[in-house]
PDB file of C-alpha atoms in Angstrom:
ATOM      1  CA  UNK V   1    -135.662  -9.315  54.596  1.00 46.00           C
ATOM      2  CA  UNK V   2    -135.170  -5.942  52.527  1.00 45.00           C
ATOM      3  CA  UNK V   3    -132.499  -4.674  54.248  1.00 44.00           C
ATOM      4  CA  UNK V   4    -133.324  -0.539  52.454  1.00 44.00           C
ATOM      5  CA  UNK V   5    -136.676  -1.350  52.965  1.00 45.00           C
ATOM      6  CA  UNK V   6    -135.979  -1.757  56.562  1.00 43.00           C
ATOM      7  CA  UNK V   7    -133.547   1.198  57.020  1.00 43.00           C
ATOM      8  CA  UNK V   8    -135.970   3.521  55.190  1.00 43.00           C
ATOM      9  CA  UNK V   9    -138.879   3.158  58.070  1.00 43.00           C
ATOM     10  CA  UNK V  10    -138.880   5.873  60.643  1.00 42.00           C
ATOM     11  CA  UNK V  11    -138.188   5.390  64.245  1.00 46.00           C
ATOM     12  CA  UNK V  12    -139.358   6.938  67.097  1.00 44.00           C
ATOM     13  CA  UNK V  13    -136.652   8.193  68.928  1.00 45.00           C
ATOM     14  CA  UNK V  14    -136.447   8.458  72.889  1.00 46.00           C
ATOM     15  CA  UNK V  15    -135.228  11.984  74.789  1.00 45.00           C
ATOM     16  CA  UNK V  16    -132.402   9.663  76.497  1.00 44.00           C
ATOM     17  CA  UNK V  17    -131.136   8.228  73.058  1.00 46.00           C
ATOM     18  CA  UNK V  18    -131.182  11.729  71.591  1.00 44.00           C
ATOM     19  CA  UNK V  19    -128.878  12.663  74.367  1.00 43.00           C
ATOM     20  CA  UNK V  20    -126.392  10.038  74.578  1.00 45.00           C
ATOM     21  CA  UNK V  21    -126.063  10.282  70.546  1.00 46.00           C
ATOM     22  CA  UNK V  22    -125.065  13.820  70.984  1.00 44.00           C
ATOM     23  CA  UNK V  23    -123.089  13.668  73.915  1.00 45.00           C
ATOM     24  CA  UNK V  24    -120.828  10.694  72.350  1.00 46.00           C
ATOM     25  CA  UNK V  25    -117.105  12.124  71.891  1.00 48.00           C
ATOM     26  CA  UNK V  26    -116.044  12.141  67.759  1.00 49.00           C
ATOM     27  CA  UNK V  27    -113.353   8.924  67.402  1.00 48.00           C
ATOM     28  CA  UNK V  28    -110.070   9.523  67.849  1.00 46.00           C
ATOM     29  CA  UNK V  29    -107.595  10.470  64.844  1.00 44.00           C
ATOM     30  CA  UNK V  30    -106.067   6.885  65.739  1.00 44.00           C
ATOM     31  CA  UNK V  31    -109.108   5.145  66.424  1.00 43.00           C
ATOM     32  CA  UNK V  32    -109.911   1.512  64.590  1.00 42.00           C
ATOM     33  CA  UNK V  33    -113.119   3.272  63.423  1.00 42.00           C
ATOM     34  CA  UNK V  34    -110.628   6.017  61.759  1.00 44.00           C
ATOM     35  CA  UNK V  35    -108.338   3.554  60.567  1.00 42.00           C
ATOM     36  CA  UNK V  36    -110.784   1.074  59.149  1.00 42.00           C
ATOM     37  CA  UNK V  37    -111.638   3.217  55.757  1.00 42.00           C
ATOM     38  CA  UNK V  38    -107.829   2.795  54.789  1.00 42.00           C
ATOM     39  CA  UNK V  39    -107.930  -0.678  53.814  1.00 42.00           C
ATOM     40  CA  UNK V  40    -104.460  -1.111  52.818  1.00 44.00           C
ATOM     41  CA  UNK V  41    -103.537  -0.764  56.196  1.00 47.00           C
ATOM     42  CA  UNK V  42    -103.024  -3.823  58.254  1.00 49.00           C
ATOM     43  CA  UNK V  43    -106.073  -3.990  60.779  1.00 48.00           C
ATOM     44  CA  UNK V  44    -105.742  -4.268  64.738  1.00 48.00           C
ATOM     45  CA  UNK V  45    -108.719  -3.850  66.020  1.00 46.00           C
ATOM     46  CA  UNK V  46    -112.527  -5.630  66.241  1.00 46.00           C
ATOM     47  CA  UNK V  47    -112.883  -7.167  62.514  1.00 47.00           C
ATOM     48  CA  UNK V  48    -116.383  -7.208  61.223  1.00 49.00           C
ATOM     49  CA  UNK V  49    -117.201 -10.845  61.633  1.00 61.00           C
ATOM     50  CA  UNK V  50    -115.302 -13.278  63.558  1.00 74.00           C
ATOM     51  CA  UNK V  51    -115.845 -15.952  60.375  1.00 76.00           C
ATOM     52  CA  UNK V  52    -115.003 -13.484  58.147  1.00 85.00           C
ATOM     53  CA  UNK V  53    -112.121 -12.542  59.427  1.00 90.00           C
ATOM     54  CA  UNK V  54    -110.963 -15.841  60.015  1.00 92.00           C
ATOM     55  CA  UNK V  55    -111.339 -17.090  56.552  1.00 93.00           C
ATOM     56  CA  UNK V  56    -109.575 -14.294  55.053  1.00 94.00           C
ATOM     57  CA  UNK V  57    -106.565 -15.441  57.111  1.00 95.00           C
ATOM     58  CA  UNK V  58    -106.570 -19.101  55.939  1.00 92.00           C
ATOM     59  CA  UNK V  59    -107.574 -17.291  52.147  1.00 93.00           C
ATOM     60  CA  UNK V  60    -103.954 -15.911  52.644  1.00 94.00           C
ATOM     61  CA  UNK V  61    -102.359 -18.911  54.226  1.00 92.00           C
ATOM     62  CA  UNK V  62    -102.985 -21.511  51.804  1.00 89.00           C
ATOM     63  CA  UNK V  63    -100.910 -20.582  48.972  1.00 89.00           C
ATOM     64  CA  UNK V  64     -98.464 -19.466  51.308  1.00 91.00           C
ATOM     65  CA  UNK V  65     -97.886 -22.919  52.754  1.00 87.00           C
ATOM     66  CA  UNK V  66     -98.224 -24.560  49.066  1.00 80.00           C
ATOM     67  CA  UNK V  67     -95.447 -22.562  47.753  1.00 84.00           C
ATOM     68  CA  UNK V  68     -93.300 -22.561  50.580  1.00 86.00           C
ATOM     69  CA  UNK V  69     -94.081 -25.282  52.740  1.00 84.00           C
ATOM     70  CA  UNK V  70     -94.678 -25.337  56.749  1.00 88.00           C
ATOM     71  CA  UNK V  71     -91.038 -24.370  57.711  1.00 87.00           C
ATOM     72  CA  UNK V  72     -90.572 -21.601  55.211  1.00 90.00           C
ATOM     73  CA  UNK V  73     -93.802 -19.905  56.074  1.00 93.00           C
ATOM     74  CA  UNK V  74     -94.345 -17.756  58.834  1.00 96.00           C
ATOM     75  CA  UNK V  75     -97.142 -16.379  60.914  1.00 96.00           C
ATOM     76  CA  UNK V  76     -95.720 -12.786  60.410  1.00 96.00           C
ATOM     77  CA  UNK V  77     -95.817 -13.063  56.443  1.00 96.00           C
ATOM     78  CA  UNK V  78     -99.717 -14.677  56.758  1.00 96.00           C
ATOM     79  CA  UNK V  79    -100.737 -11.853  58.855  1.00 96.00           C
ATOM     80  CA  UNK V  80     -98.966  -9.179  56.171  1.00 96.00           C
ATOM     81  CA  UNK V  81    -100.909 -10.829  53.528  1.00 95.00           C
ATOM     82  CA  UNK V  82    -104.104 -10.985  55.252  1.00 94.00           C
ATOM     83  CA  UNK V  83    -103.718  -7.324  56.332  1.00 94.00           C
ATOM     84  CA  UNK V  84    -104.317  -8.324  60.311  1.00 95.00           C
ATOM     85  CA  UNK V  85    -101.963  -7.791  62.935  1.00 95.00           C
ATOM     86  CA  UNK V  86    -100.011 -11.058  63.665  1.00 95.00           C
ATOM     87  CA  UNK V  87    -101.900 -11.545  67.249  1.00 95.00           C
ATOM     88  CA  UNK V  88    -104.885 -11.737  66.013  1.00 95.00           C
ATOM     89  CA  UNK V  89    -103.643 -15.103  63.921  1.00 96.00           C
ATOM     90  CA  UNK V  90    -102.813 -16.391  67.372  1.00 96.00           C
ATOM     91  CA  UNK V  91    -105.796 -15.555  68.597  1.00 95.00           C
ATOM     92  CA  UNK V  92    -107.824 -17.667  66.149  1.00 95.00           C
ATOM     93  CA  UNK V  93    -105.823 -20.006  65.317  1.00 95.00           C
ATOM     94  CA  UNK V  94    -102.986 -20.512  68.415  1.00 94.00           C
ATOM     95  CA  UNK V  95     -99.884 -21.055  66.691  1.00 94.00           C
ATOM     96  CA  UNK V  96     -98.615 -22.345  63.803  1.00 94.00           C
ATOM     97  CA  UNK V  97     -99.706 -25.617  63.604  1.00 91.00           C
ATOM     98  CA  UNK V  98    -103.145 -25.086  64.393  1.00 92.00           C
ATOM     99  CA  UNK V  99    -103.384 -22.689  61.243  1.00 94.00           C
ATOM    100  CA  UNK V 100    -102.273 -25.269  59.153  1.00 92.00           C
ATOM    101  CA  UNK V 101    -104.236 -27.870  60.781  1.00 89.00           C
ATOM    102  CA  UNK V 102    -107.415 -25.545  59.733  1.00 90.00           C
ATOM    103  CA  UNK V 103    -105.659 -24.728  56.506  1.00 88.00           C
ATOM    104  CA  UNK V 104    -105.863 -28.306  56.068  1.00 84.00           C
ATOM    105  CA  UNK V 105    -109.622 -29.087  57.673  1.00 84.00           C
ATOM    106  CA  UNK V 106    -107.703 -31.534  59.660  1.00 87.00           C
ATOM    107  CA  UNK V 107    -110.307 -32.850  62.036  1.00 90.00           C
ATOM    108  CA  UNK V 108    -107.617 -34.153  64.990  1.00 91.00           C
ATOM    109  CA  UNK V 109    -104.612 -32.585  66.504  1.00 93.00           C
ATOM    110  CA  UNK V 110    -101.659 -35.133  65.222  1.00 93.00           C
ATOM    111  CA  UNK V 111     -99.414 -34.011  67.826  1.00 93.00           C
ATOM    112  CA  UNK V 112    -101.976 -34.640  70.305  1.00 94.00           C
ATOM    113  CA  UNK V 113    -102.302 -38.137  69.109  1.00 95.00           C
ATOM    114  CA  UNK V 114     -99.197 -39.122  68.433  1.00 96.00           C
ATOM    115  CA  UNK V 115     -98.259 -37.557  72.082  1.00 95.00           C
ATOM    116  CA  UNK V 116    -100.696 -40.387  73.374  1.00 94.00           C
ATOM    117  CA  UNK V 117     -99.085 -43.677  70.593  1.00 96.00           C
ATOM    118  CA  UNK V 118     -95.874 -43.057  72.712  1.00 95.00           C
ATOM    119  CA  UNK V 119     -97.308 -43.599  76.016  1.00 94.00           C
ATOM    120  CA  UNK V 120     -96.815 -47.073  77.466  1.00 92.00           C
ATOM    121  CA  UNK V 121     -94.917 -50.568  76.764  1.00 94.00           C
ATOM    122  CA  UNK V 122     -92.562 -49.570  73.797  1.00 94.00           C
ATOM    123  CA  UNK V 123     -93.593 -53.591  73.235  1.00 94.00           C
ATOM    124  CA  UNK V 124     -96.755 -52.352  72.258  1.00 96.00           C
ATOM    125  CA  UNK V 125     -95.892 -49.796  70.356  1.00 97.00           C
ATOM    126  CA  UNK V 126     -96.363 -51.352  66.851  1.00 98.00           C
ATOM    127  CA  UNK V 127     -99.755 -52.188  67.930  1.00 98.00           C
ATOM    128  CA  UNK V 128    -100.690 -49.198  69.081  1.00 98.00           C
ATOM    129  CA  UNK V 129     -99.543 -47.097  66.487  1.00 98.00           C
ATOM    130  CA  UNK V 130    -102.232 -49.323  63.538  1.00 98.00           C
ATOM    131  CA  UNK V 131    -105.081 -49.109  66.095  1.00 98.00           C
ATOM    132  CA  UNK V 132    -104.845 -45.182  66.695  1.00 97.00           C
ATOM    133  CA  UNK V 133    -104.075 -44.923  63.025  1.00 97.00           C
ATOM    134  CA  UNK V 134    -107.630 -46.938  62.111  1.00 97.00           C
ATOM    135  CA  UNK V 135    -109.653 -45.271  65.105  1.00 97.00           C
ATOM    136  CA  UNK V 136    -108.510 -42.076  63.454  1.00 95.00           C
ATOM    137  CA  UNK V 137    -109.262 -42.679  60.052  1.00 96.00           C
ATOM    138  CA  UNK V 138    -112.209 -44.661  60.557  1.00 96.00           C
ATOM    139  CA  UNK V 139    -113.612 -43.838  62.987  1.00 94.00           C
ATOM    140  CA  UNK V 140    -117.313 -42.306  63.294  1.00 93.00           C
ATOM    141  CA  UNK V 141    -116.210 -38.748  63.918  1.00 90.00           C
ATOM    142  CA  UNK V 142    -113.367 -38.370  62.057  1.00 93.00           C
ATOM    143  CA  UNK V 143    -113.007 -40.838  59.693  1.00 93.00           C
ATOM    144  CA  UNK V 144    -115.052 -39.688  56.677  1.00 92.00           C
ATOM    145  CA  UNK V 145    -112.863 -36.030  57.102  1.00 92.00           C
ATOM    146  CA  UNK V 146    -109.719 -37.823  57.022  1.00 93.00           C
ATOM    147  CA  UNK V 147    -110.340 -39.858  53.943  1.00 92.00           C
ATOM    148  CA  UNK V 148    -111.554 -37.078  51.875  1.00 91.00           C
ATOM    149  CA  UNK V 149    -108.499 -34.935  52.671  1.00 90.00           C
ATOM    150  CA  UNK V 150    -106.103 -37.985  51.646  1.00 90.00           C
ATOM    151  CA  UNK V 151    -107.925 -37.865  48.246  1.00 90.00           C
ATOM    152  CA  UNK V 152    -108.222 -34.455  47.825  1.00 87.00           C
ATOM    153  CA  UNK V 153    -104.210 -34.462  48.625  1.00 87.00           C
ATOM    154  CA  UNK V 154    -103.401 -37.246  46.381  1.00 86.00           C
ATOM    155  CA  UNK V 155    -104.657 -35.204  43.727  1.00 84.00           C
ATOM    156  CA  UNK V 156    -102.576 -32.359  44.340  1.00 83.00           C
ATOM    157  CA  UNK V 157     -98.781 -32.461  43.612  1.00 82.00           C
ATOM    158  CA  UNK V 158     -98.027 -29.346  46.322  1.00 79.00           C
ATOM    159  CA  UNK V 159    -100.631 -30.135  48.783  1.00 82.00           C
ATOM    160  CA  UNK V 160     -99.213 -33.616  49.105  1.00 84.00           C
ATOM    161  CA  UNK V 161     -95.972 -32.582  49.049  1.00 84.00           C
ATOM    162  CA  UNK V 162     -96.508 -30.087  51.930  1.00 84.00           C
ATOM    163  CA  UNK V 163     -98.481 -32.717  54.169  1.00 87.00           C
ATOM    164  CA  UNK V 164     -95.688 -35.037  53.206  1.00 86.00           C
ATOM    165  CA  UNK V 165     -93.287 -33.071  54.757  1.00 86.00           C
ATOM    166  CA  UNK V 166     -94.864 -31.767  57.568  1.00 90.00           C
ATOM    167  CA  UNK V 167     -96.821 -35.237  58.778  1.00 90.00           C
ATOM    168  CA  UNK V 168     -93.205 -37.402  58.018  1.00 91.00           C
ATOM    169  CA  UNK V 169     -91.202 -34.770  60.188  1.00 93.00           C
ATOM    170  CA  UNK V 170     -93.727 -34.812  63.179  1.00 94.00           C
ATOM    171  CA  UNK V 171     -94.730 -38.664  62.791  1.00 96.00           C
ATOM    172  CA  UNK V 172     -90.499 -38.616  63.298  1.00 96.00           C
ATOM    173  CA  UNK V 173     -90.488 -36.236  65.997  1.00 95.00           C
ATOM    174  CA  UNK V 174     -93.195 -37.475  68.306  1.00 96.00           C
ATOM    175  CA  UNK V 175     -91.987 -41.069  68.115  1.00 96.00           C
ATOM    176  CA  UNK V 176     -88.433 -40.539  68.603  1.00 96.00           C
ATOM    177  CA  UNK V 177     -88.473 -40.561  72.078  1.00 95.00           C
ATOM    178  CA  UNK V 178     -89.854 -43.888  71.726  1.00 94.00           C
ATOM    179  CA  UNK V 179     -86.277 -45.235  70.508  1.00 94.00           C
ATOM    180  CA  UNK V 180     -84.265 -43.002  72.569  1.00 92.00           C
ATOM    181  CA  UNK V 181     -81.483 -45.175  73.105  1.00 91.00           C
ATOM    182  CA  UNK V 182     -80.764 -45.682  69.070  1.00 93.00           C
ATOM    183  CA  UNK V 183     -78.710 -43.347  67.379  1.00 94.00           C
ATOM    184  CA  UNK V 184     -80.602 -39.973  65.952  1.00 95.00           C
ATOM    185  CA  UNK V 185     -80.473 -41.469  62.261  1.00 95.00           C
ATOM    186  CA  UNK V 186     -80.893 -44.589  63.459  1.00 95.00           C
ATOM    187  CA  UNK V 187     -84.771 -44.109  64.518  1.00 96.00           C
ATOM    188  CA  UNK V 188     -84.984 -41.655  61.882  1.00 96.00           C
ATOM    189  CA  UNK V 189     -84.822 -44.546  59.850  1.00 96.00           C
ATOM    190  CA  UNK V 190     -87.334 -47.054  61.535  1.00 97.00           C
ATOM    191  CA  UNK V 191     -89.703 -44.518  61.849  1.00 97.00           C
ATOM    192  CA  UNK V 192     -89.735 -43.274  57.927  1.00 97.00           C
ATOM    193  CA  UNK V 193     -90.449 -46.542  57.391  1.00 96.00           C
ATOM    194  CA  UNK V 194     -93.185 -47.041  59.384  1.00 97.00           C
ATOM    195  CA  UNK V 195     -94.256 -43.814  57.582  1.00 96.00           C
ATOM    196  CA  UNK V 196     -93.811 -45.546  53.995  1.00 95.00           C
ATOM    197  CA  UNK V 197     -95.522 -48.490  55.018  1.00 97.00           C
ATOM    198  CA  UNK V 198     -98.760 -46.438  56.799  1.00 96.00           C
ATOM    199  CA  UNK V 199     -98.863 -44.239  53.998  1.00 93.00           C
ATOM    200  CA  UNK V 200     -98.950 -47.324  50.980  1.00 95.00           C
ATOM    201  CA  UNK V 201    -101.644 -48.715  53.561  1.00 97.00           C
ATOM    202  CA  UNK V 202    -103.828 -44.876  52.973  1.00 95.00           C
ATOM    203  CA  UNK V 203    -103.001 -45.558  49.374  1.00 94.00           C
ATOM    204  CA  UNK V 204    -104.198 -48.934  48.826  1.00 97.00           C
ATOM    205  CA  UNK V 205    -107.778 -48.238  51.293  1.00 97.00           C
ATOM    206  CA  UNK V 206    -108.519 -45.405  50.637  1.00 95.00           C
ATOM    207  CA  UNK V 207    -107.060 -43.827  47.309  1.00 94.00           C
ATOM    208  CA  UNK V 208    -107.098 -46.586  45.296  1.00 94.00           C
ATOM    209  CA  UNK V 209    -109.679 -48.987  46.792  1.00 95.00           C
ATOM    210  CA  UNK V 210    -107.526 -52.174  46.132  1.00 97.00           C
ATOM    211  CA  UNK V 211    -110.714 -54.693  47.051  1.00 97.00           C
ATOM    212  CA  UNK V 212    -108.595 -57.096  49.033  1.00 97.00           C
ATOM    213  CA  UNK V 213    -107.776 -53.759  51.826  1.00 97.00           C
ATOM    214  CA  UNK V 214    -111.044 -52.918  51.444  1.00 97.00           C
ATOM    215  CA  UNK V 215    -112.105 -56.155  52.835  1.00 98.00           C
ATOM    216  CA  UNK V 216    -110.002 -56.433  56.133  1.00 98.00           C
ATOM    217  CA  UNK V 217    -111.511 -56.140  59.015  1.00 98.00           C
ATOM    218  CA  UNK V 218    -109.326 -54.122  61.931  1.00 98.00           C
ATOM    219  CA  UNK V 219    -108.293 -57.408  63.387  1.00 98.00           C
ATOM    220  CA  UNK V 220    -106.808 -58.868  60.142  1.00 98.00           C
ATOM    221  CA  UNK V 221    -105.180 -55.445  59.306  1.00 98.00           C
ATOM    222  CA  UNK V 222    -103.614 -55.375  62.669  1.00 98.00           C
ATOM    223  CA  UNK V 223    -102.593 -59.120  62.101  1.00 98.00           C
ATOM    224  CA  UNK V 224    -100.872 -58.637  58.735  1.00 98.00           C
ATOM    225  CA  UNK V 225     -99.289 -55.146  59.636  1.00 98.00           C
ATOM    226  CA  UNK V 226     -97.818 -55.324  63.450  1.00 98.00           C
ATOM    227  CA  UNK V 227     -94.984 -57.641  62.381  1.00 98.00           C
ATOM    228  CA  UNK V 228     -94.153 -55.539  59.430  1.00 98.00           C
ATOM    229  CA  UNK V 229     -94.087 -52.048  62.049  1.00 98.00           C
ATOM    230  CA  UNK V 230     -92.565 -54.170  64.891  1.00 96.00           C
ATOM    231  CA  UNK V 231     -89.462 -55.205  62.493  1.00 96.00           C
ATOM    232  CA  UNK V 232     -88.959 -51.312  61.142  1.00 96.00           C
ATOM    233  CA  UNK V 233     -88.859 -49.975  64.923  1.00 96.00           C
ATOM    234  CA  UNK V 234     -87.777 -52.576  67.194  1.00 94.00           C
ATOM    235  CA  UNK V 235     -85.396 -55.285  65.470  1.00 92.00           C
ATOM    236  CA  UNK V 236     -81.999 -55.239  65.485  1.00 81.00           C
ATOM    237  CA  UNK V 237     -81.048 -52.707  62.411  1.00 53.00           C
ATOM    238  CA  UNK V 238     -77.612 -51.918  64.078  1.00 47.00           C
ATOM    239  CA  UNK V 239     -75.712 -53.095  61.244  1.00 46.00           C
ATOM    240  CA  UNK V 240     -77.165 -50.923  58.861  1.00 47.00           C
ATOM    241  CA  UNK V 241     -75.635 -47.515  57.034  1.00 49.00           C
ATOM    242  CA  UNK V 242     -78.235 -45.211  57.500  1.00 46.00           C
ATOM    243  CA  UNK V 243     -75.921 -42.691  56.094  1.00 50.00           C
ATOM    244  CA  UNK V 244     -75.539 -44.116  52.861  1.00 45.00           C
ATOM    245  CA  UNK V 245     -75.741 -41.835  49.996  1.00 45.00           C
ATOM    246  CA  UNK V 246     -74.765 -38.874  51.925  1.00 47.00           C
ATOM    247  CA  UNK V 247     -71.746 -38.737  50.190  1.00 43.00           C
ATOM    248  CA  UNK V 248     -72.512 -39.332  47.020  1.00 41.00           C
TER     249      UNK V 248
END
């Protein structure tokens, strides 16, 4: 529809609305309706469009996390750039982590997830961990999400470096409680292997398409993998230098 078309037609207007539209105070000097024709000030109040508003925030936080990575960017410096006051990222987004979940597109809450792989018979654990990891990239809802991301990423040098860093360190930090009674470097260890093997698995399925991957059914990937995860997490690695190379 013509929106000047529109506005141009005349409207009857009622003795009440006449009223009220003349009685209405003039906006405060401080107001948001004041405020709002400076736009290089940062913007507190009622945005013009929830999605709007929203997507300007992510516009900002994107490049932010890609040249600085999760740790080194903050919700304060997103809001700056984005010209909103920093609750109003909360508001939309919750914290941190959500923004760069939505940064991302990620469909699932990792933490969430992971908070679940932990729960039970540490026995199980290998098991677990391949089952959640195939229900969440293949399954109905999120699966098709997922593997478009993980190619999109590949093909990005920063993009996979920042989900690199951020999945490896919470993948590390959910699980460690898992292996509580190894040393801190110890189940750093087991788990960033787990990671390496997971992430060759993304590679070869999903990246790549190596036909033979392609091919396995859940069953057989569980089959072939569990050993492989049970070994990094749960056999004896005692006797080996995690701290090798420290020095050097």
């Amino acid at each position: 529809m013509n929106q000047q078309n529109e506005s141009a037609e005349p409207r009857a207007t009622s003795n009440t609305e006449s009223a009220s539209q003349a009685s209405a105070p003039p906006p405060a000097a401080n107001s948001p309706e004041q405020q709002g024709g400076d736009s290089g000030k940062r913007r507190v109040g009622r945005r013009a469009g929830r999605s709007a508003t929203r997507e300007e925030i992510l516009n900002a936080a994107r490049p932010m996390f890609a040249e600085r990575g999760f740790a080194g960017t903050s919700i304060r410096a997103i809001a700056r750039e984005a010209k909103v006051d920093p609750a109003l990222v909360m508001h939309y987004f919750g914290d941190k982590e959500g923004l760069f979940r939505s940064a991302l597109e990620l469909p699932v809450n990792p933490r969430e997830i992971l908070s679940k792989v932990i729960e039970g018979d540490r026995e199980k654990l290998p098991e677990r961990i391949i089952t959640t990891f195939l229900a969440v990239w293949e399954g109905p809802v999120t699966g098709e999400a997922m593997q478009a991301i993980v190619r999109r990423v590949f093909g990005e040098p920063d993009s996979f470096n920042l989900v690199r860093d951020f999945m490896g360190e919470l993948i590390i930090e959910s699980l460690s409680p898992a292996l509580k009674d190894v040393p801190e470097e110890e189940a750093r260890a087991r788990i960033s292997l787990v990671v390496s093997q997971m992430l060759g698995f993304v590679l070869g399925r999903y990246v790549v398409g190596l036909d033979s991957l392609q091919r396995m059914t859940h069953e057989e990937i569980v089959t072939y993998l569990e050993p492989t995860l049970r070994r990094y997490l749960l056999a004896d690695l005692g006797d080996i230098d995690t701290s090798a190379g420290e020095h050097s």
